[in-house]
mmCIF file of C-alpha atoms and ligand atoms in Angstrom:
data_model
loop_
_atom_site.group_PDB
_atom_site.id
_atom_site.type_symbol
_atom_site.label_atom_id
_atom_site.label_comp_id
_atom_site.label_asym_id
_atom_site.label_seq_id
_atom_site.Cartn_x
_atom_site.Cartn_y
_atom_site.Cartn_z
ATOM 1 C CA MET A 1 -0.067 0.064 -0.004
ATOM 2 C CA ILE A 2 1.165 3.603 -0.684
ATOM 3 C CA PRO A 3 1.415 5.773 2.134
ATOM 4 C CA ASP A 4 0.239 9.507 2.174
ATOM 5 C CA TRP A 5 3.828 10.174 3.008
ATOM 6 C CA PHE A 6 7.479 8.928 2.638
ATOM 7 C CA GLN A 7 9.650 9.626 5.395
ATOM 8 C CA GLY A 8 13.372 9.507 5.355
ATOM 9 C CA GLY A 9 16.754 11.112 6.188
ATOM 10 C CA CYS A 10 20.471 10.458 6.201
ATOM 11 C CA LEU A 11 22.711 8.261 8.210
ATOM 12 C CA CYS A 12 23.317 10.355 11.063
ATOM 13 C CA GLY A 13 19.733 11.978 11.310
ATOM 14 C CA ALA A 14 20.916 15.568 11.086
ATOM 15 C CA VAL A 15 18.801 15.585 7.751
ATOM 16 C CA ARG A 16 15.340 14.624 7.539
ATOM 17 C CA TYR A 17 12.647 14.844 5.116
ATOM 18 C CA ARG A 18 8.932 14.029 4.319
ATOM 19 C CA ALA A 19 7.573 13.596 0.541
ATOM 20 C CA ARG A 20 3.824 13.860 -0.039
ATOM 21 C CA GLY A 21 2.056 11.402 -2.831
ATOM 22 C CA ARG A 22 3.177 9.003 -4.488
ATOM 23 C CA PRO A 23 6.506 9.119 -6.519
ATOM 24 C CA LEU A 24 6.517 9.832 -10.376
ATOM 25 C CA ARG A 25 8.675 6.756 -10.799
ATOM 26 C CA THR A 26 11.081 4.666 -9.018
ATOM 27 C CA LEU A 27 14.187 3.073 -10.670
ATOM 28 C CA VAL A 28 17.603 1.552 -10.427
ATOM 29 C CA CYS A 29 20.501 3.363 -12.683
ATOM 30 C CA HIS A 30 23.478 1.441 -13.272
ATOM 31 C CA CYS A 31 25.479 3.887 -14.872
ATOM 32 C CA ARG A 32 29.034 4.720 -13.849
ATOM 33 C CA PHE A 33 28.226 8.025 -12.653
ATOM 34 C CA CYS A 34 25.745 6.408 -10.400
ATOM 35 C CA GLN A 35 28.166 3.569 -9.439
ATOM 36 C CA LYS A 36 30.821 6.243 -8.287
ATOM 37 C CA MET A 37 28.287 8.426 -6.249
ATOM 38 C CA THR A 38 27.359 5.781 -4.113
ATOM 39 C CA GLY A 39 30.378 3.489 -4.236
ATOM 40 C CA SER A 40 28.396 0.398 -5.341
ATOM 41 C CA THR A 41 26.463 -1.088 -7.749
ATOM 42 C CA GLY A 42 23.948 1.325 -8.784
ATOM 43 C CA TYR A 43 21.436 3.950 -7.405
ATOM 44 C CA ALA A 44 18.129 3.135 -6.539
ATOM 45 C CA GLN A 45 15.727 6.502 -6.325
ATOM 46 C CA SER A 46 12.459 7.609 -6.438
ATOM 47 C CA LEU A 47 11.374 10.609 -8.586
ATOM 48 C CA PHE A 48 8.765 13.361 -6.973
ATOM 49 C CA PRO A 49 7.509 16.415 -7.864
ATOM 50 C CA VAL A 50 10.247 19.166 -6.289
ATOM 51 C CA GLU A 51 7.341 20.784 -4.377
ATOM 52 C CA ALA A 52 6.303 17.317 -2.906
ATOM 53 C CA VAL A 53 9.105 17.250 -0.742
ATOM 54 C CA ALA A 54 10.162 19.213 2.438
ATOM 55 C CA ILE A 55 13.483 18.976 3.763
ATOM 56 C CA GLU A 56 14.725 19.594 7.453
ATOM 57 C CA GLY A 57 18.550 20.319 7.913
ATOM 58 C CA SER A 58 20.942 21.546 5.701
ATOM 59 C CA LEU A 59 22.476 19.919 2.622
ATOM 60 C CA GLN A 60 25.360 20.698 0.772
ATOM 61 C CA VAL A 61 25.885 20.096 -2.955
ATOM 62 C CA TYR A 62 28.290 19.031 -5.547
ATOM 63 C CA ASP A 63 27.691 19.667 -9.071
ATOM 64 C CA HIS A 64 28.378 16.801 -11.489
ATOM 65 C CA ARG A 65 28.235 17.507 -15.205
ATOM 66 C CA SER A 66 26.702 14.686 -17.135
ATOM 67 C CA GLU A 67 28.764 13.192 -19.691
ATOM 68 C CA ASN A 68 25.694 11.901 -21.560
ATOM 69 C CA SER A 69 23.448 14.928 -21.745
ATOM 70 C CA GLY A 70 25.898 17.860 -20.595
ATOM 71 C CA LYS A 71 23.710 18.859 -18.137
ATOM 72 C CA ALA A 72 24.492 19.297 -14.477
ATOM 73 C CA VAL A 73 23.513 16.806 -12.020
ATOM 74 C CA HIS A 74 23.283 18.498 -8.161
ATOM 75 C CA LEU A 75 23.978 15.594 -5.579
ATOM 76 C CA HIS A 76 22.960 17.043 -1.992
ATOM 77 C CA PHE A 77 24.443 15.211 0.558
ATOM 78 C CA CYS A 78 24.308 15.711 4.419
ATOM 79 C CA PRO A 79 28.035 17.651 5.616
ATOM 80 C CA ARG A 80 27.920 15.274 8.588
ATOM 81 C CA CYS A 81 27.985 11.873 7.254
ATOM 82 C CA GLY A 82 28.183 11.869 3.724
ATOM 83 C CA THR A 83 24.869 10.456 2.715
ATOM 84 C CA THR A 84 23.628 11.438 -0.663
ATOM 85 C CA VAL A 85 19.984 12.535 0.342
ATOM 86 C CA THR A 86 18.578 13.632 -3.060
ATOM 87 C CA LEU A 87 19.640 14.625 -6.656
ATOM 88 C CA MET A 88 18.280 17.607 -8.510
ATOM 89 C CA PHE A 89 18.918 17.954 -12.246
ATOM 90 C CA GLU A 90 19.771 20.864 -14.507
ATOM 91 C CA ARG A 91 17.446 18.831 -17.318
ATOM 92 C CA TRP A 92 14.423 18.187 -15.251
ATOM 93 C CA PRO A 93 14.356 21.044 -12.690
ATOM 94 C CA GLU A 94 10.681 20.007 -11.480
ATOM 95 C CA TYR A 95 11.779 16.775 -10.376
ATOM 96 C CA ARG A 96 13.623 15.839 -7.033
ATOM 97 C CA ALA A 97 15.207 12.206 -6.690
ATOM 98 C CA LEU A 98 15.184 10.588 -3.171
ATOM 99 C CA SER A 99 17.556 8.276 -2.717
ATOM 100 C CA ARG A 100 15.574 5.384 -1.952
ATOM 101 C CA GLY A 101 17.939 3.765 0.624
ATOM 102 C CA THR A 102 17.472 6.907 2.879
ATOM 103 C CA PHE A 103 13.659 6.373 3.057
ATOM 104 C CA ASP A 104 12.677 4.964 6.720
ATOM 105 C CA ASP A 105 11.236 1.770 5.151
ATOM 106 C CA PRO A 106 12.526 1.559 1.579
ATOM 107 C CA ASN A 107 10.101 -0.946 0.486
ATOM 108 C CA GLN A 108 7.080 0.963 0.537
ATOM 109 C CA VAL A 109 7.434 1.413 -3.038
ATOM 110 C CA GLU A 110 8.546 -0.979 -5.539
ATOM 111 C CA ILE A 111 11.093 -0.479 -8.514
ATOM 112 C CA GLY A 112 9.644 0.071 -11.668
ATOM 113 C CA SER A 113 12.525 0.206 -14.167
ATOM 114 C CA HIS A 114 16.560 -0.294 -14.323
ATOM 115 C CA ILE A 115 18.149 1.963 -16.704
ATOM 116 C CA TRP A 116 21.517 1.952 -18.087
ATOM 117 C CA THR A 117 22.043 -1.760 -17.785
ATOM 118 C CA GLU A 118 24.534 -1.818 -20.269
ATOM 119 C CA SER A 119 26.920 -0.591 -17.761
ATOM 120 C CA ALA A 120 25.877 -2.683 -14.919
ATOM 121 C CA GLN A 121 28.604 -4.425 -13.191
ATOM 122 C CA SER A 122 29.370 -7.832 -13.159
ATOM 123 C CA GLY A 123 27.152 -10.057 -11.109
ATOM 124 C CA VAL A 124 24.292 -7.629 -11.123
ATOM 125 C CA VAL A 125 20.945 -9.670 -11.923
ATOM 126 C CA LEU A 126 18.024 -7.916 -13.353
ATOM 127 C CA PRO A 127 14.528 -8.891 -12.109
ATOM 128 C CA ALA A 128 12.038 -10.645 -14.247
ATOM 129 C CA ASP A 129 8.985 -8.742 -15.559
ATOM 130 C CA THR A 130 10.534 -5.618 -15.117
ATOM 131 C CA ASP A 131 11.337 -2.880 -17.551
ATOM 132 C CA CYS A 132 15.303 -2.729 -18.364
ATOM 133 C CA PHE A 133 16.489 0.016 -20.541
ATOM 134 C CA ARG A 134 20.061 -0.436 -21.947
ATOM 135 C CA GLY A 135 20.842 3.392 -21.804
ATOM 136 C CA ALA A 136 18.177 6.154 -20.695
ATOM 137 C CA ARG A 137 14.395 5.940 -20.589
ATOM 138 C CA ALA A 138 14.518 8.332 -23.427
ATOM 139 C CA ALA A 139 16.502 9.882 -26.087
ATOM 140 C CA LEU A 140 18.075 13.409 -25.510
ATOM 141 C CA ASP A 141 15.556 15.063 -27.532
ATOM 142 C CA GLY A 142 12.923 13.333 -25.138
ATOM 143 C CA THR A 143 11.728 10.759 -27.520
ATOM 144 C CA PRO A 144 10.675 7.335 -25.172
ATOM 145 C CA LEU A 145 12.999 4.267 -25.991
ATOM 146 C CA GLU A 146 11.884 1.082 -25.701
ATOM 147 C CA PRO A 147 12.255 -1.495 -22.712
ATOM 148 C CA ALA A 148 13.490 -5.131 -22.566
ATOM 149 C CA ARG A 149 11.140 -7.468 -20.157
ATOM 150 C CA TYR A 150 13.028 -10.447 -19.353
ATOM 151 C CA ALA A 151 11.068 -13.608 -18.510
ATOM 152 C CA GLY A 152 12.887 -14.602 -15.629
ATOM 153 C CA PRO A 153 15.665 -13.267 -13.454
ATOM 154 C CA THR A 154 18.738 -12.518 -15.720
ATOM 155 C CA VAL A 155 22.488 -11.549 -15.376
ATOM 156 C CA ALA A 156 22.727 -7.980 -16.695
ATOM 157 C CA ARG A 157 26.341 -8.466 -17.922
ATOM 158 C CA PRO A 158 27.528 -12.121 -18.401
ATOM 159 C CA SER A 159 31.150 -12.475 -17.232
ATOM 160 C CA PRO A 160 33.653 -12.887 -19.901
HETATM 161 ZN ZN1 ZN B 201 23.723 13.109 7.883
HETATM 162 ZN ZN1 ZN B 202 22.893 6.901 -12.912
#
């Protein structure tokens, strides 16, 4: 069941947030930027309209220029514990991504798609019956791209 509010915060608790309504989408990104940013295999995020999210506590911002689009991605992180709580995008100023791992209960929302699977790390398994995009969900001009859907769990990048 989707709650009225999502709540979450950073590792140390200095930054807390509330998000109203349900996210526009929740996805896992396997691009190299997300791998570097998290230090892990990918980044699970929920996209909300900017006005639906209220944040308490102060965040610092690191601006990263996307190699794909040339546009800036703004990483908002807790200056005390370093948790990346939220991203904002020069390309989509009306949206804010909340890091799914920072929700008090990450399982309140299901992952709807996986993107940039072509750069997924070895050992990553994509779930069945879920939209999987080799790159972005849409071309740079906004044209939606066609996802793959697998009948069973599928290794994103078979070991060489
Ligand atoms: Zn913190
Ligand atoms: Zn990414």
